[in-house]
Amino acid sequence: MAPAQRLIRFSGTLRRTEAPRRPTTPPPSPPPKKLKPLSEVMAKAGFAVVEKNDYSDVSCEQCGSGERGDELLLCDKCDRGFHMKCVRPIVVRVPIGSWLCPNCSGHHRRLRSFSQKKIIDFFRIQKCSSDKKKKDKCSMISPMPSPQDARKRRRRSGSLVLQKKRRRLLPFVPTEDTSQRLKQMSSLASALTALHMEFSDDLTYMPDMAPRSANKAKFENGGMQVLSKEDSETLEQCRAMCKRGECPPLIVVFDSCEGYTVEADGQIKDMTFIAEYTGNVDYLKNREHDDCDSMMTLLLATNPSKSLVICPDKRGNIARFINGINNHTPEGRKKQNCKCVRYSVNGECRVFLVATRDIAKGERLYYDYNGYEHEYPTHHFV
């Protein structure tokens, strides 16, 4: 039986309920914007973009020639043209993105000098305690070899033929003059600051780049030579000296032709350890279209996607400013006095710069960028 239903009669009208309306008034009009005159805007602008449809009449500001258009660079600020080989410093490859000529980039400006306190902070030099200062006048004086080291040296120098064959790495000898050593570090700090770089004597691994676990020497295609125990001791000795502010006898200078370059500020013997190549570590596949001219091979893996490079565009040390030779000419190859070698150190890949002959004071340092790959374009180098 169906349930009983009750019908209720409703007398009246249905109406949708709504909130009471407020009287509509137009919103107050905003005050008119006060625009700056165009002359004031252009005076404060970094540079103006000039629309130019035809660049066929552009010529090089240095040589005056408009030929070799594929090597002609246009400055994005002054809109003038420069051949890659004519601009100073020379441009090795066509830049990706915007490019500024030396006059517009401001590299010709005088660099500020660094005081001793700023140098200590910049390079994070380890300060000695007061007791240690009294004992050996530490800070920037080279340590005297211990009797144990002297016995090792006498024992190793038994056979000159064997010593020549082994070609051990030698530690650098810092400059004795403290003021001159401060000048050397000041030149490096000024060059790094001009390129907006941080000083780093170690390989750095950033979160968005290659992790440290990717830097394994066992991934190297064909294997990698292992740094011997004696050479590892030399490396640690050099690192300890750098942390105390006892840097190699090198000074960074700016050349109108080669840009920043490194000169020997003292005598450097053959096979002397000069510097480790440092910077951010990244996968080569991520840097295939990078226009950084100082990337260094760190790992050539059997799987090309695992190959690594060192990128000293944000962090680095003096190795960033040692120039390469023009290995396409005999004159260029004669200038080479350093070499770049890769070693396995505690299972990780590392890159070192080593002197290949005696280097005199005032001589500039050069090495071959290519190693055995012969892929880096050096034909524009002077």
Tab-separated table of C-alpha atoms in Angstrom:
chain	number	residue	atom	x	y	z
A	1	MET	CA	0.000	0.000	0.000
A	2	ALA	CA	1.404	3.357	-1.000
A	3	PRO	CA	2.239	5.753	1.820
A	4	ALA	CA	-0.280	8.452	2.452
A	5	GLN	CA	0.525	11.817	0.915
A	6	ARG	CA	-0.525	15.107	2.344
A	7	LEU	CA	-1.263	17.989	0.039
A	8	ILE	CA	-0.879	21.519	1.360
A	9	ARG	CA	-2.422	24.411	-0.487
A	10	PHE	CA	-0.142	27.488	-0.772
A	11	SER	CA	-1.615	30.811	-1.511
A	12	GLY	CA	0.815	33.524	-2.474
A	13	THR	CA	3.633	34.243	-4.871
A	14	LEU	CA	7.154	32.720	-4.977
A	15	ARG	CA	10.133	35.092	-5.009
A	16	ARG	CA	13.932	34.504	-5.242
A	17	THR	CA	15.685	36.002	-2.254
A	18	GLU	CA	18.654	38.329	-2.821
A	19	ALA	CA	20.771	40.779	-0.898
A	20	PRO	CA	19.724	44.383	-0.879
A	21	ARG	CA	21.371	46.343	-3.624
A	22	ARG	CA	23.453	49.421	-3.017
A	23	PRO	CA	23.119	52.388	-5.275
A	24	THR	CA	25.673	52.058	-8.087
A	25	THR	CA	28.203	54.869	-8.259
A	26	PRO	CA	31.059	54.984	-10.758
A	27	PRO	CA	34.509	54.257	-9.183
A	28	PRO	CA	36.796	57.226	-8.815
A	29	SER	CA	39.045	57.643	-11.807
A	30	PRO	CA	42.788	57.166	-11.083
A	31	PRO	CA	44.998	60.192	-11.331
A	32	PRO	CA	46.664	60.553	-14.724
A	33	LYS	CA	50.141	59.005	-14.911
A	34	LYS	CA	52.980	61.421	-15.129
A	35	LEU	CA	55.224	60.172	-17.952
A	36	LYS	CA	58.882	61.038	-18.141
A	37	PRO	CA	60.105	62.843	-21.221
A	38	LEU	CA	61.828	60.654	-23.807
A	39	SER	CA	65.075	62.584	-23.491
A	40	GLU	CA	65.295	61.684	-19.800
A	41	VAL	CA	64.547	58.014	-20.499
A	42	MET	CA	67.212	57.803	-23.211
A	43	ALA	CA	69.781	59.547	-21.002
A	44	LYS	CA	69.398	56.887	-18.287
A	45	ALA	CA	69.101	53.907	-20.639
A	46	GLY	CA	72.076	51.509	-20.829
A	47	PHE	CA	71.924	51.453	-24.602
A	48	ALA	CA	69.382	51.969	-27.346
A	49	VAL	CA	68.340	49.373	-29.910
A	50	VAL	CA	68.578	50.788	-33.392
A	51	GLU	CA	66.483	49.072	-36.001
A	52	LYS	CA	68.620	48.465	-39.024
A	53	ASN	CA	67.290	46.362	-41.864
A	54	ASP	CA	70.374	46.229	-44.060
A	55	TYR	CA	73.789	45.318	-42.634
A	56	SER	CA	75.506	44.850	-45.956
A	57	ASP	CA	77.471	48.105	-45.544
A	58	VAL	CA	78.875	47.223	-42.099
A	59	SER	CA	82.674	47.049	-41.964
A	60	CYS	CA	85.158	46.136	-39.265
A	61	GLU	CA	86.168	49.020	-37.016
A	62	GLN	CA	89.735	47.695	-36.788
A	63	CYS	CA	90.725	46.682	-40.322
A	64	GLY	CA	88.063	48.622	-42.228
A	65	SER	CA	87.102	45.623	-44.353
A	66	GLY	CA	83.571	44.358	-44.806
A	67	GLU	CA	84.654	40.965	-46.125
A	68	ARG	CA	84.270	37.647	-44.289
A	69	GLY	CA	80.762	38.455	-43.163
A	70	ASP	CA	80.485	35.152	-41.314
A	71	GLU	CA	83.214	36.376	-38.926
A	72	LEU	CA	81.798	39.891	-38.489
A	73	LEU	CA	80.310	40.548	-35.042
A	74	LEU	CA	77.907	43.407	-34.310
A	75	CYS	CA	77.984	45.044	-30.901
A	76	ASP	CA	74.506	45.080	-29.325
A	77	LYS	CA	75.215	48.451	-27.715
A	78	CYS	CA	77.035	50.634	-30.248
A	79	ASP	CA	76.009	48.577	-33.332
A	80	ARG	CA	79.547	48.668	-34.729
A	81	GLY	CA	81.154	45.713	-36.490
A	82	PHE	CA	84.286	43.777	-35.544
A	83	HIS	CA	85.921	40.759	-37.102
A	84	MET	CA	86.400	37.892	-34.647
A	85	LYS	CA	90.122	37.993	-35.364
A	86	CYS	CA	90.388	41.790	-35.155
A	87	VAL	CA	88.567	42.381	-31.881
A	88	ARG	CA	90.716	42.515	-28.738
A	89	PRO	CA	90.660	40.138	-26.981
A	90	ILE	CA	90.111	37.775	-29.916
A	91	VAL	CA	86.759	35.960	-30.060
A	92	VAL	CA	87.202	32.254	-30.771
A	93	ARG	CA	83.639	31.318	-31.696
A	94	VAL	CA	80.445	33.157	-32.587
A	95	PRO	CA	78.817	34.167	-29.264
A	96	ILE	CA	75.359	32.883	-28.371
A	97	GLY	CA	72.989	35.692	-27.471
A	98	SER	CA	74.027	39.325	-27.046
A	99	TRP	CA	77.622	40.468	-27.472
A	100	LEU	CA	79.353	43.713	-26.493
A	101	CYS	CA	82.601	45.037	-27.904
A	102	PRO	CA	85.497	45.714	-25.480
A	103	ASN	CA	84.720	49.437	-25.304
A	104	CYS	CA	81.083	48.837	-24.373
A	105	SER	CA	81.707	45.912	-22.035
A	106	GLY	CA	83.922	48.031	-19.785
A	107	HIS	CA	86.834	45.557	-19.621
A	108	HIS	CA	89.213	48.373	-20.428
A	109	ARG	CA	88.411	50.195	-17.217
A	110	ARG	CA	91.014	50.429	-14.512
A	111	LEU	CA	90.547	47.675	-11.943
A	112	ARG	CA	90.391	48.535	-8.284
A	113	SER	CA	93.173	47.329	-6.058
A	114	PHE	CA	92.685	45.047	-3.066
A	115	SER	CA	94.004	45.734	0.412
A	116	GLN	CA	95.687	43.003	2.435
A	117	LYS	CA	92.578	42.439	4.564
A	118	LYS	CA	90.353	42.150	1.510
A	119	ILE	CA	92.782	39.679	-0.097
A	120	ILE	CA	92.723	37.491	3.030
A	121	ASP	CA	88.909	37.523	2.987
A	122	PHE	CA	88.679	37.032	-0.794
A	123	PHE	CA	90.897	33.924	-0.870
A	124	ARG	CA	89.779	32.701	2.576
A	125	ILE	CA	93.381	32.471	3.747
A	126	GLN	CA	93.763	30.563	6.973
A	127	LYS	CA	95.143	32.782	9.721
A	128	CYS	CA	97.667	31.343	12.154
A	129	SER	CA	97.298	31.548	15.908
A	130	SER	CA	99.443	33.959	17.909
A	131	ASP	CA	101.561	31.118	19.349
A	132	LYS	CA	102.274	29.761	15.910
A	133	LYS	CA	103.134	33.226	14.615
A	134	LYS	CA	105.749	33.606	17.323
A	135	LYS	CA	107.143	30.188	16.552
A	136	ASP	CA	107.635	30.381	12.783
A	137	LYS	CA	106.287	33.834	11.750
A	138	CYS	CA	103.779	31.848	9.732
A	139	SER	CA	101.192	33.628	7.562
A	140	MET	CA	103.054	33.929	4.257
A	141	ILE	CA	106.429	32.237	4.742
A	142	SER	CA	107.236	28.905	3.076
A	143	PRO	CA	107.635	26.029	5.548
A	144	MET	CA	111.056	24.518	6.083
A	145	PRO	CA	111.331	20.863	5.054
A	146	SER	CA	111.312	18.430	7.925
A	147	PRO	CA	114.241	16.014	8.488
A	148	GLN	CA	111.976	13.194	7.343
A	149	ASP	CA	111.297	14.972	4.038
A	150	ALA	CA	115.023	15.588	3.620
A	151	ARG	CA	115.757	11.885	4.089
A	152	LYS	CA	113.090	11.012	1.539
A	153	ARG	CA	114.595	13.484	-0.932
A	154	ARG	CA	118.094	12.024	-0.487
A	155	ARG	CA	116.740	8.514	-0.887
A	156	ARG	CA	114.842	9.375	-4.079
A	157	SER	CA	117.763	11.156	-5.722
A	158	GLY	CA	119.882	8.012	-5.899
A	159	SER	CA	119.712	7.579	-9.672
A	160	LEU	CA	119.447	10.539	-12.028
A	161	VAL	CA	118.298	8.308	-14.882
A	162	LEU	CA	115.468	6.829	-12.801
A	163	GLN	CA	114.435	10.280	-11.610
A	164	LYS	CA	114.255	11.587	-15.177
A	165	LYS	CA	112.174	8.641	-16.268
A	166	ARG	CA	109.630	9.006	-13.472
A	167	ARG	CA	109.104	12.763	-14.050
A	168	ARG	CA	107.763	13.561	-10.592
A	169	LEU	CA	105.706	16.689	-10.002
A	170	LEU	CA	107.528	19.484	-8.181
A	171	PRO	CA	105.857	21.909	-5.752
A	172	PHE	CA	105.937	25.561	-6.739
A	173	VAL	CA	108.232	27.940	-4.860
A	174	PRO	CA	106.304	30.995	-3.572
A	175	THR	CA	107.718	34.494	-3.864
A	176	GLU	CA	109.647	35.409	-0.711
A	177	ASP	CA	108.704	39.090	-0.790
A	178	THR	CA	105.386	39.382	1.064
A	179	SER	CA	104.412	42.665	-0.620
A	180	GLN	CA	105.007	41.189	-4.070
A	181	ARG	CA	102.953	38.141	-3.126
A	182	LEU	CA	100.089	40.434	-2.133
A	183	LYS	CA	100.393	42.130	-5.513
A	184	GLN	CA	100.109	38.756	-7.249
A	185	MET	CA	96.970	37.833	-5.343
A	186	SER	CA	95.532	41.311	-5.901
A	187	SER	CA	95.906	40.918	-9.667
A	188	LEU	CA	94.008	37.618	-9.576
A	189	ALA	CA	91.288	39.005	-7.303
A	190	SER	CA	90.828	42.017	-9.612
A	191	ALA	CA	90.519	39.800	-12.721
A	192	LEU	CA	88.003	37.483	-11.053
A	193	THR	CA	85.978	40.446	-9.825
A	194	ALA	CA	85.935	42.002	-13.306
A	195	LEU	CA	84.402	38.793	-14.700
A	196	HIS	CA	81.945	38.535	-11.766
A	197	MET	CA	83.535	35.279	-10.597
A	198	GLU	CA	84.100	33.794	-7.167
A	199	PHE	CA	87.450	32.331	-6.191
A	200	SER	CA	87.450	28.564	-5.796
A	201	ASP	CA	90.399	26.177	-5.602
A	202	ASP	CA	88.124	23.125	-5.732
A	203	LEU	CA	85.685	21.556	-8.143
A	204	THR	CA	82.139	22.624	-7.237
A	205	TYR	CA	78.966	20.622	-7.727
A	206	MET	CA	75.798	22.690	-7.976
A	207	PRO	CA	72.292	21.215	-7.454
A	208	ASP	CA	71.172	21.872	-11.048
A	209	MET	CA	74.358	20.458	-12.607
A	210	ALA	CA	76.261	17.187	-12.455
A	211	PRO	CA	76.474	15.565	-8.995
A	212	ARG	CA	79.752	14.550	-7.439
A	213	SER	CA	78.783	10.898	-7.850
A	214	ALA	CA	79.064	11.376	-11.636
A	215	ASN	CA	82.771	12.235	-11.380
A	216	LYS	CA	84.214	8.721	-11.291
A	217	ALA	CA	87.475	7.926	-13.052
A	218	LYS	CA	86.230	4.383	-13.746
A	219	PHE	CA	83.766	5.866	-16.261
A	220	GLU	CA	86.642	7.201	-18.425
A	221	ASN	CA	86.739	5.623	-21.875
A	222	GLY	CA	89.959	3.592	-21.975
A	223	GLY	CA	90.838	4.280	-18.350
A	224	MET	CA	92.680	7.193	-16.704
A	225	GLN	CA	96.170	7.408	-15.263
A	226	VAL	CA	96.301	7.368	-11.473
A	227	LEU	CA	98.239	10.049	-9.607
A	228	SER	CA	101.136	8.413	-7.774
A	229	LYS	CA	101.554	8.631	-4.021
A	230	GLU	CA	104.575	10.933	-4.318
A	231	ASP	CA	102.750	13.291	-6.680
A	232	SER	CA	99.714	13.231	-4.371
A	233	GLU	CA	101.968	14.423	-1.545
A	234	THR	CA	103.209	17.247	-3.792
A	235	LEU	CA	99.615	18.183	-4.594
A	236	GLU	CA	98.637	18.302	-0.931
A	237	GLN	CA	101.719	20.383	-0.127
A	238	CYS	CA	100.766	22.925	-2.811
A	239	ARG	CA	97.171	23.063	-1.587
A	240	ALA	CA	98.344	23.660	1.982
A	241	MET	CA	100.589	26.510	0.831
A	242	CYS	CA	97.738	28.140	-1.112
A	243	LYS	CA	95.495	28.015	1.947
A	244	ARG	CA	98.186	29.914	3.878
A	245	GLY	CA	98.416	32.556	1.145
A	246	GLU	CA	101.641	31.189	-0.377
A	247	CYS	CA	100.595	31.296	-4.004
A	248	PRO	CA	102.603	30.293	-7.102
A	249	PRO	CA	104.862	33.050	-8.534
A	250	LEU	CA	102.266	34.142	-11.098
A	251	ILE	CA	100.631	37.479	-11.856
A	252	VAL	CA	97.541	38.251	-13.941
A	253	VAL	CA	97.886	41.089	-16.466
A	254	PHE	CA	95.491	42.516	-19.049
A	255	ASP	CA	96.696	42.583	-22.643
A	256	SER	CA	94.834	44.574	-25.285
A	257	CYS	CA	95.273	41.694	-27.724
A	258	GLU	CA	94.903	38.558	-25.616
A	259	GLY	CA	92.746	39.849	-22.786
A	260	TYR	CA	93.574	38.565	-19.305
A	261	THR	CA	96.717	36.475	-19.323
A	262	VAL	CA	99.198	35.072	-16.794
A	263	GLU	CA	102.906	35.868	-16.507
A	264	ALA	CA	105.568	34.165	-14.436
A	265	ASP	CA	106.625	36.459	-11.585
A	266	GLY	CA	109.623	34.279	-10.786
A	267	GLN	CA	111.605	31.322	-12.048
A	268	ILE	CA	109.510	28.159	-12.549
A	269	LYS	CA	111.232	24.823	-13.080
A	270	ASP	CA	110.207	22.079	-15.453
A	271	MET	CA	107.464	19.732	-14.109
A	272	THR	CA	106.380	22.269	-11.481
A	273	PHE	CA	102.744	22.060	-10.411
A	274	ILE	CA	101.136	25.362	-11.402
A	275	ALA	CA	97.419	25.094	-10.639
A	276	GLU	CA	94.415	22.813	-10.658
A	277	TYR	CA	91.684	23.648	-13.153
A	278	THR	CA	88.590	24.387	-11.071
A	279	GLY	CA	85.008	25.523	-11.574
A	280	ASN	CA	81.479	24.154	-11.724
A	281	VAL	CA	81.190	20.570	-12.948
A	282	ASP	CA	78.443	19.884	-15.480
A	283	TYR	CA	77.483	17.324	-18.093
A	284	LEU	CA	78.881	17.992	-21.549
A	285	LYS	CA	75.418	17.472	-23.061
A	286	ASN	CA	74.168	20.485	-21.069
A	287	ARG	CA	76.960	22.712	-22.425
A	288	GLU	CA	77.027	21.775	-26.100
A	289	HIS	CA	75.694	25.208	-27.093
A	290	ASP	CA	77.458	27.197	-24.362
A	291	ASP	CA	79.640	30.061	-25.622
A	292	CYS	CA	81.995	29.992	-22.618
A	293	ASP	CA	85.540	29.980	-24.039
A	294	SER	CA	87.200	28.350	-21.010
A	295	MET	CA	85.430	25.024	-20.536
A	296	MET	CA	87.760	22.125	-19.786
A	297	THR	CA	87.215	18.410	-20.355
A	298	LEU	CA	87.012	16.529	-17.050
A	299	LEU	CA	85.662	13.099	-18.017
A	300	LEU	CA	85.305	11.461	-21.426
A	301	ALA	CA	82.962	8.621	-20.526
A	302	THR	CA	82.267	5.518	-22.563
A	303	ASN	CA	78.658	6.698	-22.555
A	304	PRO	CA	78.854	10.213	-24.114
A	305	SER	CA	75.865	11.377	-22.070
A	306	LYS	CA	77.972	10.880	-18.909
A	307	SER	CA	80.930	13.008	-20.063
A	308	LEU	CA	81.778	15.959	-17.803
A	309	VAL	CA	83.311	19.407	-18.291
A	310	ILE	CA	84.615	22.095	-15.928
A	311	CYS	CA	82.890	25.454	-16.404
A	312	PRO	CA	84.819	28.369	-14.828
A	313	ASP	CA	82.229	31.005	-15.712
A	314	LYS	CA	81.025	31.558	-12.122
A	315	ARG	CA	83.835	30.088	-9.986
A	316	GLY	CA	87.494	29.412	-10.656
A	317	ASN	CA	91.110	30.276	-9.957
A	318	ILE	CA	94.166	31.486	-11.872
A	319	ALA	CA	93.961	28.554	-14.317
A	320	ARG	CA	90.988	30.389	-15.873
A	321	PHE	CA	93.335	33.091	-17.226
A	322	ILE	CA	96.173	30.974	-18.644
A	323	ASN	CA	95.837	31.309	-22.419
A	324	GLY	CA	96.014	28.707	-25.138
A	325	ILE	CA	98.361	28.531	-28.094
A	326	ASN	CA	97.601	28.650	-31.792
A	327	ASN	CA	98.442	25.018	-32.509
A	328	HIS	CA	97.889	25.581	-36.238
A	329	THR	CA	101.205	27.417	-36.628
A	330	PRO	CA	104.773	26.404	-35.681
A	331	GLU	CA	105.304	29.808	-34.043
A	332	GLY	CA	102.303	29.259	-31.806
A	333	ARG	CA	103.431	25.787	-30.741
A	334	LYS	CA	106.851	27.158	-29.784
A	335	LYS	CA	105.224	29.350	-27.102
A	336	GLN	CA	103.805	26.358	-25.242
A	337	ASN	CA	105.431	26.002	-21.826
A	338	CYS	CA	102.644	24.230	-19.911
A	339	LYS	CA	100.503	21.184	-20.406
A	340	CYS	CA	97.104	20.087	-19.180
A	341	VAL	CA	96.946	16.588	-17.676
A	342	ARG	CA	94.063	14.582	-16.206
A	343	TYR	CA	94.577	12.225	-13.298
A	344	SER	CA	92.528	9.929	-11.132
A	345	VAL	CA	92.868	11.150	-7.543
A	346	ASN	CA	91.106	8.951	-4.989
A	347	GLY	CA	88.860	7.648	-7.756
A	348	GLU	CA	87.808	11.114	-9.011
A	349	CYS	CA	88.906	12.920	-12.171
A	350	ARG	CA	91.057	16.021	-11.683
A	351	VAL	CA	92.788	18.376	-14.146
A	352	PHE	CA	96.210	19.899	-13.465
A	353	LEU	CA	98.416	22.422	-15.257
A	354	VAL	CA	102.119	21.524	-15.167
A	355	ALA	CA	105.209	23.294	-16.563
A	356	THR	CA	106.767	21.438	-19.523
A	357	ARG	CA	110.068	23.345	-19.408
A	358	ASP	CA	111.860	25.968	-17.364
A	359	ILE	CA	109.895	29.239	-17.428
A	360	ALA	CA	111.721	32.533	-16.926
A	361	LYS	CA	110.388	35.503	-14.996
A	362	GLY	CA	108.205	37.714	-17.206
A	363	GLU	CA	107.373	34.895	-19.616
A	364	ARG	CA	103.700	34.294	-20.329
A	365	LEU	CA	102.147	30.906	-19.761
A	366	TYR	CA	100.555	28.999	-22.655
A	367	TYR	CA	99.219	25.496	-23.128
A	368	ASP	CA	97.323	23.592	-25.812
A	369	TYR	CA	93.568	23.733	-25.197
A	370	ASN	CA	92.943	20.631	-27.280
A	371	GLY	CA	95.107	17.967	-25.682
A	372	TYR	CA	94.464	14.985	-27.919
A	373	GLU	CA	90.926	15.886	-28.995
A	374	HIS	CA	91.838	18.569	-31.615
A	375	GLU	CA	88.291	19.940	-31.637
A	376	TYR	CA	88.747	23.359	-30.056
A	377	PRO	CA	89.182	26.148	-32.657
A	378	THR	CA	92.529	27.879	-31.984
A	379	HIS	CA	93.265	29.293	-35.458
A	380	HIS	CA	92.227	32.773	-34.248
A	381	PHE	CA	94.752	32.727	-31.401
A	382	VAL	CA	97.774	35.005	-31.725
